[in-house]
XYZ file of C-alpha atoms in Angstrom:
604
model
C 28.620 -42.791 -29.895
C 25.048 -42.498 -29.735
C 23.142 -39.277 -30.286
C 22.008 -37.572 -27.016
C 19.819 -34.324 -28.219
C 15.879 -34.898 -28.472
C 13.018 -33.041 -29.052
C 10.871 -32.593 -25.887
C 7.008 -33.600 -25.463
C 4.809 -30.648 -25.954
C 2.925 -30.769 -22.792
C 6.829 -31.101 -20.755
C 7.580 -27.686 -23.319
C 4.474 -26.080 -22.101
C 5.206 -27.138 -18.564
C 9.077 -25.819 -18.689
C 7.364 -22.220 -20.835
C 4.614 -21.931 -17.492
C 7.670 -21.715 -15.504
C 8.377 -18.160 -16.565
C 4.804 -17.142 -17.570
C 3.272 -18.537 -14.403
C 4.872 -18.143 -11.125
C 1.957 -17.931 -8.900
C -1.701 -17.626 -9.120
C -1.557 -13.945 -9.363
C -0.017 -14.558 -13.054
C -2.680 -16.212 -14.447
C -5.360 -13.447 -13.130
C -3.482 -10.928 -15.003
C -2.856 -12.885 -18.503
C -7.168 -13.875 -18.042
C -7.943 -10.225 -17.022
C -5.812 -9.042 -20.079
C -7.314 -11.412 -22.177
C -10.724 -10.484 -21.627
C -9.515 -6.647 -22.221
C -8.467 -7.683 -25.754
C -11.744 -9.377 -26.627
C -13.286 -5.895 -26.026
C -15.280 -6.795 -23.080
C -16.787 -4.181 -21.323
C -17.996 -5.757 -17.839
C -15.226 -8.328 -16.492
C -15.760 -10.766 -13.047
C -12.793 -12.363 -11.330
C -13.473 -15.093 -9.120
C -10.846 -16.911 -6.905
C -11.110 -19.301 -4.077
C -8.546 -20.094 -1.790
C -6.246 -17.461 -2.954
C -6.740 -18.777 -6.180
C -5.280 -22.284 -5.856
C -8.336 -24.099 -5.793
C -10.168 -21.675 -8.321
C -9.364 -18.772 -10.571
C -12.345 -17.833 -12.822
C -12.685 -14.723 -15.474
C -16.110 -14.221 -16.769
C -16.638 -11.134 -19.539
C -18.865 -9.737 -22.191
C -16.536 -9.563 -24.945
C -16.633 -10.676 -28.492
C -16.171 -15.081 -27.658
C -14.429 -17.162 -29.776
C -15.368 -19.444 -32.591
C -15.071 -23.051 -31.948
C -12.069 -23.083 -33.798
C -10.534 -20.602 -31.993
C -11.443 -21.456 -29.123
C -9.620 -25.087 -29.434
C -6.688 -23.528 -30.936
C -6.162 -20.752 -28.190
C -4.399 -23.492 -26.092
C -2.078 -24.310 -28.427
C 1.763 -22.647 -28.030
C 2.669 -19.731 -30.293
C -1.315 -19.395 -31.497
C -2.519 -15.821 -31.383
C -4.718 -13.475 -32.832
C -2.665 -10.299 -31.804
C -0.014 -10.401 -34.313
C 1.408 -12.266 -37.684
C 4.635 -11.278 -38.078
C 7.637 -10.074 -36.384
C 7.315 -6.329 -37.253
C 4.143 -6.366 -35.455
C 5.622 -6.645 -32.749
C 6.756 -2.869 -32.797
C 3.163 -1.855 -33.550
C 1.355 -3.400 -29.947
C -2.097 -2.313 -29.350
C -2.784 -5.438 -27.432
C -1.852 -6.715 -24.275
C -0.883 -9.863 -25.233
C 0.701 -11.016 -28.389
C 3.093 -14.261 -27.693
C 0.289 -16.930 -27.333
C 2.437 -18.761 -24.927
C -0.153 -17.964 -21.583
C -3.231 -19.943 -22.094
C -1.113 -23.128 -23.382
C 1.043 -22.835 -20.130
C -2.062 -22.644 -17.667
C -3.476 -25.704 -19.628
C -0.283 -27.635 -19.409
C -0.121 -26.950 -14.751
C -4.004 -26.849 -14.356
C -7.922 -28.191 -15.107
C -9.498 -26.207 -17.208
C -13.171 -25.178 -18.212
C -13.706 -22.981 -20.878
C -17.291 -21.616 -22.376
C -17.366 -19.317 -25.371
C -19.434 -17.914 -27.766
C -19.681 -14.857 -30.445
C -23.015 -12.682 -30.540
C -24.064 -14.041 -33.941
C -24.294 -17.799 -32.855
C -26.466 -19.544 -31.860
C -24.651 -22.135 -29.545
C -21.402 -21.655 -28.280
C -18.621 -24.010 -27.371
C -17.209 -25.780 -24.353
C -13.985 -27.517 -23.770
C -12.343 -29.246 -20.614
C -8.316 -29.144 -20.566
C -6.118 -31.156 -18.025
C -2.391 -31.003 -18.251
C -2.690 -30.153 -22.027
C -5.174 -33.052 -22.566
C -8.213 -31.987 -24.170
C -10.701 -34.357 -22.625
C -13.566 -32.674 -23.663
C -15.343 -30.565 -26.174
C -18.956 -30.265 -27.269
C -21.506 -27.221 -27.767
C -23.558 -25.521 -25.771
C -26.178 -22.800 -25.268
C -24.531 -19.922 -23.024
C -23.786 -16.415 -23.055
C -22.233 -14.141 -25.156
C -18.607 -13.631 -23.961
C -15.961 -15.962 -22.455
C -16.252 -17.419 -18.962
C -12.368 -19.148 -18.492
C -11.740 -21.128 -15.199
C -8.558 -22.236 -13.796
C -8.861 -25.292 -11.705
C -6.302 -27.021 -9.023
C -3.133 -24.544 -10.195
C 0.059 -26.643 -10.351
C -1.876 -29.880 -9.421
C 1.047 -32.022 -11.454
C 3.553 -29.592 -10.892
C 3.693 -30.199 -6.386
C 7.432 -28.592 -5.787
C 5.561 -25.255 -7.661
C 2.147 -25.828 -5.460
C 4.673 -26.273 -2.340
C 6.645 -22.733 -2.687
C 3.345 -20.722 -3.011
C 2.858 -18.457 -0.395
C -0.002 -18.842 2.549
C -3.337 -17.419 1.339
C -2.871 -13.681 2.381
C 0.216 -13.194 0.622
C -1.276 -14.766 -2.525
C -4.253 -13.222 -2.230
C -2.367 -9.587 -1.752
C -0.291 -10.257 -5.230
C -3.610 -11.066 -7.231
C -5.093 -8.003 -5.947
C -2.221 -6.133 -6.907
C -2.755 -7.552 -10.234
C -6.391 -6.681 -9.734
C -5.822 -3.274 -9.284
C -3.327 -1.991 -11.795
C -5.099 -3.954 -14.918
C -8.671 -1.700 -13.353
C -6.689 1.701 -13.101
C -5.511 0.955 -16.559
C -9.208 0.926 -17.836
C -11.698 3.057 -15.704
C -14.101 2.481 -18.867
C -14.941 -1.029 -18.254
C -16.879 -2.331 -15.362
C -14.958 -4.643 -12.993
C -15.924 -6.770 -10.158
C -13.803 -9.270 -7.736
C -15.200 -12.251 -5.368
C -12.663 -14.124 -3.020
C -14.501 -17.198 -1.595
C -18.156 -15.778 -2.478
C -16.771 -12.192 -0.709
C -17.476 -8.999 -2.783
C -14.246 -7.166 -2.999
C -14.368 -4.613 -4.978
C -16.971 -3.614 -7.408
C -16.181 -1.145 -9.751
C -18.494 0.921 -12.465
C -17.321 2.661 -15.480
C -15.806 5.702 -14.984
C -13.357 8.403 -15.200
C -9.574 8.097 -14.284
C -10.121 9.519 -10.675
C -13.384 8.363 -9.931
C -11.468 4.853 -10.251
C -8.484 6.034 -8.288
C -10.951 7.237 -5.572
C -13.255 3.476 -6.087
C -9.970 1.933 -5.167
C -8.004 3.524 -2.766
C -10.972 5.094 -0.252
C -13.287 8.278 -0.542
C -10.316 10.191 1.299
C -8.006 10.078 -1.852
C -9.877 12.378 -3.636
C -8.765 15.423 -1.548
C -4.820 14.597 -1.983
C -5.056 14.083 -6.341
C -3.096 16.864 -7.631
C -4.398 16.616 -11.846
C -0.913 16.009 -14.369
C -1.555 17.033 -18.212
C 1.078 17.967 -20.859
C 1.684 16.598 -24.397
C 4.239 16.945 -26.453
C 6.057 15.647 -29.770
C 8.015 12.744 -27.587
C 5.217 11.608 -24.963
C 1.723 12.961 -23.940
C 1.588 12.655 -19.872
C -2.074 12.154 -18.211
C -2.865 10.925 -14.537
C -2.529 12.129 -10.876
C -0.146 12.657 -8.089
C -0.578 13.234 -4.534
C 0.388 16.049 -2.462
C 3.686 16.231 -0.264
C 1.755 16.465 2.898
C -0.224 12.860 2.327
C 3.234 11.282 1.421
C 3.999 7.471 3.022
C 6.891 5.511 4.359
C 6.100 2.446 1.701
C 6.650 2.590 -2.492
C 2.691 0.224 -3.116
C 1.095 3.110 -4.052
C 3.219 4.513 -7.128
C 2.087 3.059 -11.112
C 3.678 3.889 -13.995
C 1.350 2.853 -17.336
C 2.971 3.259 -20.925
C 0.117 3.099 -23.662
C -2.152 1.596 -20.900
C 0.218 -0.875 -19.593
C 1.592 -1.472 -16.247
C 5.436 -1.072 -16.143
C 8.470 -0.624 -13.629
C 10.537 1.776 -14.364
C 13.203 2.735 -11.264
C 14.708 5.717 -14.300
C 11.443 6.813 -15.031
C 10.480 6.802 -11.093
C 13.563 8.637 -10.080
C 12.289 11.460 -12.338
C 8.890 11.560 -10.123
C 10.914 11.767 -6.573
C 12.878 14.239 -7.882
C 10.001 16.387 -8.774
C 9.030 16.250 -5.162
C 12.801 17.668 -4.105
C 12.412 19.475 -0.805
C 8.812 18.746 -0.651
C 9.302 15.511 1.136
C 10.894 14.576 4.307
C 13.598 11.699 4.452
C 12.256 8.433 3.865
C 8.538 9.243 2.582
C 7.414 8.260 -0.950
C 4.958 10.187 -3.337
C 1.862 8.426 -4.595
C 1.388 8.479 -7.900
C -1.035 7.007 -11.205
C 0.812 8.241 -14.305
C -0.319 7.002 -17.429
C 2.729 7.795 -20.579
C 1.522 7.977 -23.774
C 4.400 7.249 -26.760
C 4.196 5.943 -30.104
C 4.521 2.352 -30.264
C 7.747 2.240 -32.559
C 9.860 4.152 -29.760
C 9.281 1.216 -27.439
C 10.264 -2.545 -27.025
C 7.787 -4.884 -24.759
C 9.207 -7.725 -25.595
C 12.083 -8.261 -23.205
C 10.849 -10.289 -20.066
C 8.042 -12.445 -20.034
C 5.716 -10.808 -17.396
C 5.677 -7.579 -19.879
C 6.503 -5.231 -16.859
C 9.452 -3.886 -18.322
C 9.926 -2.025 -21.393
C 12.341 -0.533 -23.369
C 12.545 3.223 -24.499
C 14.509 4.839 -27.340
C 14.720 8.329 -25.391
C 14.706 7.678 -21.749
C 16.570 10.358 -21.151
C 14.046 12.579 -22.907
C 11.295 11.300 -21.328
C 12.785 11.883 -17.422
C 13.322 15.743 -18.261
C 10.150 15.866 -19.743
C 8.329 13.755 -16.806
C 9.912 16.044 -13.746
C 9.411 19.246 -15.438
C 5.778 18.513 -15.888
C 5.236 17.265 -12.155
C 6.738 20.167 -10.775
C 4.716 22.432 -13.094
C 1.696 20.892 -12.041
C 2.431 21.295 -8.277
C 3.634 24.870 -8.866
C 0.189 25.725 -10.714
C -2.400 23.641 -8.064
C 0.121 26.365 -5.301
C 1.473 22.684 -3.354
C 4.968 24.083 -4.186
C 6.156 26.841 -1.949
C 5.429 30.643 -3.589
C 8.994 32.627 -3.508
C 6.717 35.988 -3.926
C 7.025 37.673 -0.205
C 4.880 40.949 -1.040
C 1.400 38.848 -1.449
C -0.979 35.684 -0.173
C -0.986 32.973 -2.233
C -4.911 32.738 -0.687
C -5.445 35.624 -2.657
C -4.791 33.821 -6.061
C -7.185 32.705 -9.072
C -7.724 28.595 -8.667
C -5.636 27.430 -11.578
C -9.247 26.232 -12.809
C -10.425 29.517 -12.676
C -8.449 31.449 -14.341
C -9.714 31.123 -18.393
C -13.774 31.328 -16.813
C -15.223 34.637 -18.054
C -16.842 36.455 -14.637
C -20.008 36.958 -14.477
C -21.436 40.299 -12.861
C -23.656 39.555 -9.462
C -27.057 40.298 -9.209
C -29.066 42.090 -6.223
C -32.555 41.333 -5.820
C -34.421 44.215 -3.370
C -37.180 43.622 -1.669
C -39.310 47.004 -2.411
C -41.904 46.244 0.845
C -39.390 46.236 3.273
C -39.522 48.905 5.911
C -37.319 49.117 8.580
C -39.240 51.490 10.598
C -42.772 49.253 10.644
C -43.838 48.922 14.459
C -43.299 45.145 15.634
C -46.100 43.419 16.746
C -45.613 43.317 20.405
C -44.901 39.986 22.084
C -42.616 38.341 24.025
C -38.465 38.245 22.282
C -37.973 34.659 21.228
C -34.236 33.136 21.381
C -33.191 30.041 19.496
C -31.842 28.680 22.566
C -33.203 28.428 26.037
C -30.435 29.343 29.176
C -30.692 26.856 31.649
C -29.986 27.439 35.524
C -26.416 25.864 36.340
C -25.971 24.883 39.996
C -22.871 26.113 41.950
C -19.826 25.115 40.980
C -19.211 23.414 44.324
C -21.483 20.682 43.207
C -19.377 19.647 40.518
C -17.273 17.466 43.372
C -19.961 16.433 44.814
C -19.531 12.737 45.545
C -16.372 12.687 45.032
C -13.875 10.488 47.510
C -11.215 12.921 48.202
C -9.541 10.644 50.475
C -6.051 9.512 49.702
C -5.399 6.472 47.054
C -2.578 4.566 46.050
C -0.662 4.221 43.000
C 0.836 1.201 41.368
C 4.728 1.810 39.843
C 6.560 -0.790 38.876
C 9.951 -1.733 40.207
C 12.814 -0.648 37.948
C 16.131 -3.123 38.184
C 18.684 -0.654 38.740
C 21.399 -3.301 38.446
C 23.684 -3.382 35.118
C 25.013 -6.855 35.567
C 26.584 -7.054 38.490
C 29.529 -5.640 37.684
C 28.298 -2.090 37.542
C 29.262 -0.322 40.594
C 26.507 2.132 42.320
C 28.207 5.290 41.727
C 28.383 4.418 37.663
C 27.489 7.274 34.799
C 26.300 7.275 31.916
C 27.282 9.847 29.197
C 25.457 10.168 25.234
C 28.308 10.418 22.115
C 27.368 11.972 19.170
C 23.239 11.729 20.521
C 23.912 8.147 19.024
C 25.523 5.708 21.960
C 25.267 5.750 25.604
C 28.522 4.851 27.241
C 28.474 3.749 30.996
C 31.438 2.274 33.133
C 31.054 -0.923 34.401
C 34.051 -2.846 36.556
C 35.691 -4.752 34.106
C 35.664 -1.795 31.405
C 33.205 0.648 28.936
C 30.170 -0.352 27.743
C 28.906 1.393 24.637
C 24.837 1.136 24.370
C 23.403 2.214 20.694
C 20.119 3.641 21.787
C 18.203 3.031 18.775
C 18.587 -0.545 18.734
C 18.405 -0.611 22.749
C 14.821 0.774 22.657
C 13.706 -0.812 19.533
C 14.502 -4.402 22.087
C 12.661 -2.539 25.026
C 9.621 -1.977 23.155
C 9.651 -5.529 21.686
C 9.664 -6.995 24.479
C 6.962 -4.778 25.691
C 4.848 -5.323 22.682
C 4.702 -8.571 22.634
C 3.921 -9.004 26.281
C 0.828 -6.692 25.906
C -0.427 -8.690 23.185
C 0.170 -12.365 24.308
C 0.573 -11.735 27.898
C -1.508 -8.758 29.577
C -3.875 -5.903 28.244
C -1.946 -2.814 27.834
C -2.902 0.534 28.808
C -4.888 3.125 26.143
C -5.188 6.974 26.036
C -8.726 8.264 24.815
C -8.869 10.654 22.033
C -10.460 13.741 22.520
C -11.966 13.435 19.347
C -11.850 9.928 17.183
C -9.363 9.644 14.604
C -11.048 8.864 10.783
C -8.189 6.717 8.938
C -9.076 6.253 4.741
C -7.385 3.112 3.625
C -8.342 1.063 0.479
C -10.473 -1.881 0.864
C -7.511 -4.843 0.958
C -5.850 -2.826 4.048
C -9.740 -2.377 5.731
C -9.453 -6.540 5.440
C -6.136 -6.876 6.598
C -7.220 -4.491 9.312
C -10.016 -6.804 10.316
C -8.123 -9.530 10.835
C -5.800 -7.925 13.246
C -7.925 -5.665 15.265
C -7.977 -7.827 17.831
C -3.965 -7.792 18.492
C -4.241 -4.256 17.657
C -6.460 -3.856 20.720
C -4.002 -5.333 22.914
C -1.736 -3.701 21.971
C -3.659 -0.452 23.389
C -5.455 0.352 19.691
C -9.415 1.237 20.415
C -11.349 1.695 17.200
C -14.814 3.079 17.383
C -16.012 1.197 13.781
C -14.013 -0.123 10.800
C -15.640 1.386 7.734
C -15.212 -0.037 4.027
C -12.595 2.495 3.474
C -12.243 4.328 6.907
C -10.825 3.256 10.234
C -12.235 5.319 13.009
C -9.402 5.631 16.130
C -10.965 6.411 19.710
C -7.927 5.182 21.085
C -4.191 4.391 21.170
C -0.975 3.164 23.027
C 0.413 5.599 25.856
C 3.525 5.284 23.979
C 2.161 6.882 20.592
C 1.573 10.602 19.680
C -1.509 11.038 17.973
C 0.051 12.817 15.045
C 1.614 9.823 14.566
C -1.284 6.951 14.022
C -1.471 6.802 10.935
C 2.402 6.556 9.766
C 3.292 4.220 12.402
C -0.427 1.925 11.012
C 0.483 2.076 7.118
C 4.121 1.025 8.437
C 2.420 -1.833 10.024
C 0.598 -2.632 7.411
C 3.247 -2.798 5.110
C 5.204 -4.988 7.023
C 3.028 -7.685 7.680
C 1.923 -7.657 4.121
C 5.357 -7.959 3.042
C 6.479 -10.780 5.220
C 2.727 -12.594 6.892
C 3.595 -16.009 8.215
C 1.080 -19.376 8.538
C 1.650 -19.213 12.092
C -0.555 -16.223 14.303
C 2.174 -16.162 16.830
C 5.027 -15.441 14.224
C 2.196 -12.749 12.990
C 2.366 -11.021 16.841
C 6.188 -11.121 16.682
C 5.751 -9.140 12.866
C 3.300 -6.351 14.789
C 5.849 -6.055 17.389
C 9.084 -5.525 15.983
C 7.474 -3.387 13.373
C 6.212 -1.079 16.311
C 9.246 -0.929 18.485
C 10.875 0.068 15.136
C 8.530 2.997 14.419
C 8.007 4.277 18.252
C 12.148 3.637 18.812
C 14.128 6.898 20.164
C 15.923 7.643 16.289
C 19.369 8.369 16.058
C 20.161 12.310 16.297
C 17.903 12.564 19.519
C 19.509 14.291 22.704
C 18.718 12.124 25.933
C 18.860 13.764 29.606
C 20.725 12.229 32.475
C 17.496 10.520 33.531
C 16.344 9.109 30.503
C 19.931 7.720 29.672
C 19.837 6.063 32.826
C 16.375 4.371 32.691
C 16.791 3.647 28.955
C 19.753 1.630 30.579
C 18.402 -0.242 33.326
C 15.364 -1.016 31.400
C 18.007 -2.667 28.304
C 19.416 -4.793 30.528
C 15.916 -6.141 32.586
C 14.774 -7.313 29.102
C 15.367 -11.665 28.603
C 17.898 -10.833 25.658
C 19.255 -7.253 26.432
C 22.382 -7.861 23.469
C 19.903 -8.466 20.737
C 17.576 -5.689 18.458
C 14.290 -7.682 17.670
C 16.127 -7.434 13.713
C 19.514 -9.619 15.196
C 21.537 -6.132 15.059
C 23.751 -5.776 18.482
C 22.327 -3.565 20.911
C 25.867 -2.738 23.061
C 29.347 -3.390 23.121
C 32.123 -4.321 26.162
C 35.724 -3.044 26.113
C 37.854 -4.639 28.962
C 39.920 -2.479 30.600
C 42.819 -4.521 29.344
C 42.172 -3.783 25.742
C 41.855 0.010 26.999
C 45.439 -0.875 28.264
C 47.098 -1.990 25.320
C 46.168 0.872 23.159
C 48.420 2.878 25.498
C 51.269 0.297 26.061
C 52.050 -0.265 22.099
């Protein structure tokens, strides 16, 4: 028998390795970005066109490569970070497999220029599919300038389950983000298709946080410190009240990494305990601290998770210290009845030495000097007003009309006129009809009522808006304020009026008749969240997203007592819609039971 086993082709190895270092074009942003981080640069650029499928470019400062190096960076298992295996319990890098850059060369064109400060030319190569086809010197900058050309070009079953543009866009931002909170020292700056997105200066941990996620954040940080022999904790959390119904804005960093951690997270939301109401998340940027030989990176190729000798340790410590925190800034709850918490030293305060006040006198002042006489000047002026009666004046007191629409009272036609309905449990409304019961879940009733009426507003007629008495400021970060953009003008159908859209600040001068002010801005970041999490190629299939995720915010919830009335319209309105037996989610909105089934449970 002949033999079977053979060694594979490098460039099919590399192309099988990309499979699991590369997934999309958000992977390669972070292993460039990272990259750059380890060659000590101090001002990084990210460039990407097209969502990064036509063009995903890295330029930075740092220390450039020989030309050596530079042709031996593509080739698999080549690094710089380590050189043997016990290294790999002593990480100070972000990388250390030398598996990315050979997998990018192996799917893509590349175009790399590199030089170190104390040469005089540097070098530049040309990669495609793990072909070199080109190499030669040139005169260029100090630094590295990487770009990523036509991702998965040979690879067209990868190219054809990408994602459209905005979702692709949203995970390299993502990517974006968490490598710049990990390092508010270096300067970082991002251009999709020419557009500035974010351009961020060196700074300080919050004065990042704030750079990122809008002005407003500033105001909701609540400051975490604490070190100890096991793990030295450093970052921010927000407070209860500025809480949100989505997870996006939590990160978890070990020595400056990005992780997920669902233990470690746990230990966060059950700092909060009490603090939050059902279903709302805490924001949080916690950066962990821990000596590199009590943790293993190397156990999935994206270097997200980690492993930790102590976890266990580490939760106690981690919930004790964000409910410390919150106890000392006075967002938890004082148990003290006999005093203000107003009345308190600031936390910051308290170690300042006072400083005794100082009163200047004026020694000319008299209080009994004659005024120069003259006429009493006010700061204001008080204008004649006219009678009241004039107020109406003009005004056509003569009768008007008023348009209502026509409500089908009919449920089928088997319900006869003299028909109640009754609520069980303030969860199901249960109404006789001629061949039996019918048994109408509310929740899902009204969440198809308020589709429906949705997505007429939006494709069909201009619904009907409530003015503010006093505009509505929004802060959201600067990849919502885009998404935003691009759907203000369904959001204005809808019965949304905004007064200007900021670079981190929405301002709301008007809304549905449906909505409660009070609740804007949950029922927008829901909105948001949804159509980030599922955005479709087609705009219509976008409309349907902003529907159903607004009939399932505004919906009457489970728990809530209906009167006679409102069970009865909530009813008749169910079954005018085109598919009353359907939630927009597929869930069934009512069930039937024939009188004969009601029959046999008696006749056994």
């Amino acid at each position: 028998m002949s033999d079977i086993i053979q060694l594979l082709p490098d460039h099919v190895a590399n192309q099988i390795a990309a499979g699991e270092v590369v997934q999309r074009p958000a992977s390669v942003v972070k292993e460039l970005l990272e990259n750059a981080i380890d060659a000590d640069a101090t001002d990084i650029k990210l460039l990407i066109k097209e969502a990064g499928k036509l063009l995903i470019q890295v330029i930075d400062n740092g220390k450039g490569m020989s030309q050596t190096d530079a042709r031996l960076s593509f080739e698999r298992h080549a690094t710089s970070k380590i050189k043997k295996a016990e290294d790999l319990f002593n990480l100070h890098t972000k990388g250390f497999r030398g598996e990315a850059l050979a997998s990018i060369a192996a799917i893509a064109h590349i175009a790399l220029k590199t030089k170190q400060e104390h040469t005089d030319l540097g070098t530049s190569i040309k990669i495609e599919g793990s072909t070199i086809v080109s190499q030669e010197s040139i005169s260029t900058t100090t630094g590295t300038s990487i770009a990523v050309k036509n991702l998965f070009y040979n690879i067209p079953a990868r190219r054809n389950f990408l994602k459209s543009n905005t979702i692709e866009t949203r995970h390299i931002v993502n990517e974006f983000q968490r490598v710049a909170l990990a390092h508010p020292t270096i300067s970082f700056s991002f251009y999709h298709n020419e557009n500035e997105i974010y351009n961020l200066a060196s700074s300080n941990l919050r004065q990042r946080i704030v750079a990122i996620l809008g002005k407003k954040t500033n105001e909701k940080l609540v400051p975490i410190s604490e070190v100890t022999d096991v793990v030295e904790i450093n970052g921010f959390v927000t407070k209860p009240e500025f809480a949100k119904k989505k997870r996006g804005e939590q990160f978890f960093f070990v020595n400056n990494r990005f992780i997920k951690n669902a233990y470690l997270n746990h230990a966060v939301t059950s700092a909060f305990e009490k603090l939050l109401s059902g279903g709302y998340y805490p924001t949080y940027f916690l950066f962990l601290t821990v000596p590199t030989k009590s943790i293993d990176i190397n156990i999935h190729p994206t270097k997200t998770e980690i492993k930790f000798d102590d976890e266990k340790t580490l939760y106690a410590i981690l919930r004790s210290t964000i409910k410390h925190s919150l106890g000392q800034y006075n967002v938890a709850p004082v148990l003290d009845f006999e005093r203000s918490a107003s009345f308190d030293t600031p936390y910051e305060f308290k170690d300042k030495k006072t400083i005794t006040p100082r009163v200047q006198v004026d020694s000319n002042f008299n209080p009994f000097k004659s005024e120069e006489k003259g006429t009493l000047k006010y700061p204001y002026k008080k204008e004649n007003t006219s009678q009241w009666e004039s107020l109406y004046t003009g005004l056509n007191t003569d009768s008007f009309e008023v348009e209502s629409k026509k409500i089908n009272n009919t449920l089928f036609s088997e319900v006869s006129s003299n028909s109640k309905t009754y609520q069980i449990h303030n969860k199901y409304i249960v109404s006789s009809i001629k061949s039996g019961i019918v048994y109408i879940n509310q929740n899902l009733a009204h969440q198809r009522i308020l589709y429906e009426e949705f997505l007429e507003n939006i494709t069909v007629k201009e619904a009907m808006s409530q003015q503010l008495l006093f505009p509505l400021e929004i802060s959201f970060n600067k990849s919502d304020i885009e998404l935003i953009k691009n759907i203000k003008e369904d959001l204005e159908n809808i019965g949304f009026l905004f007064d200007s859209i900021l670079d981190d600040t929405i301002i709301v001068k008007g809304m549905p008749v449906t909505i409660v002010e009070s609740q804007i801005t949950i029922i927008i970041e829901q909105l948001l969240e949804d159509i980030k999490n599922d955005i479709p190629d087609t705009s219509f299939s976008q409309l349907d997203i902003m529907s159903k995720s607004l009939a399932k915010s505004l919906a009457i919830k489970t728990g809530s007592k209906l009167d006679l009335k409102e069970q009865e319209e909530l009813v008749n309105k169910l079954f005018s819609c085109k598919q009353p037996d359907l939630s927009p989610f597929g869930k069934t909105t009512f069930v039937t039971i024939n009188i004969d089934e009601i029959d046999k449970k008696f006749n056994n």
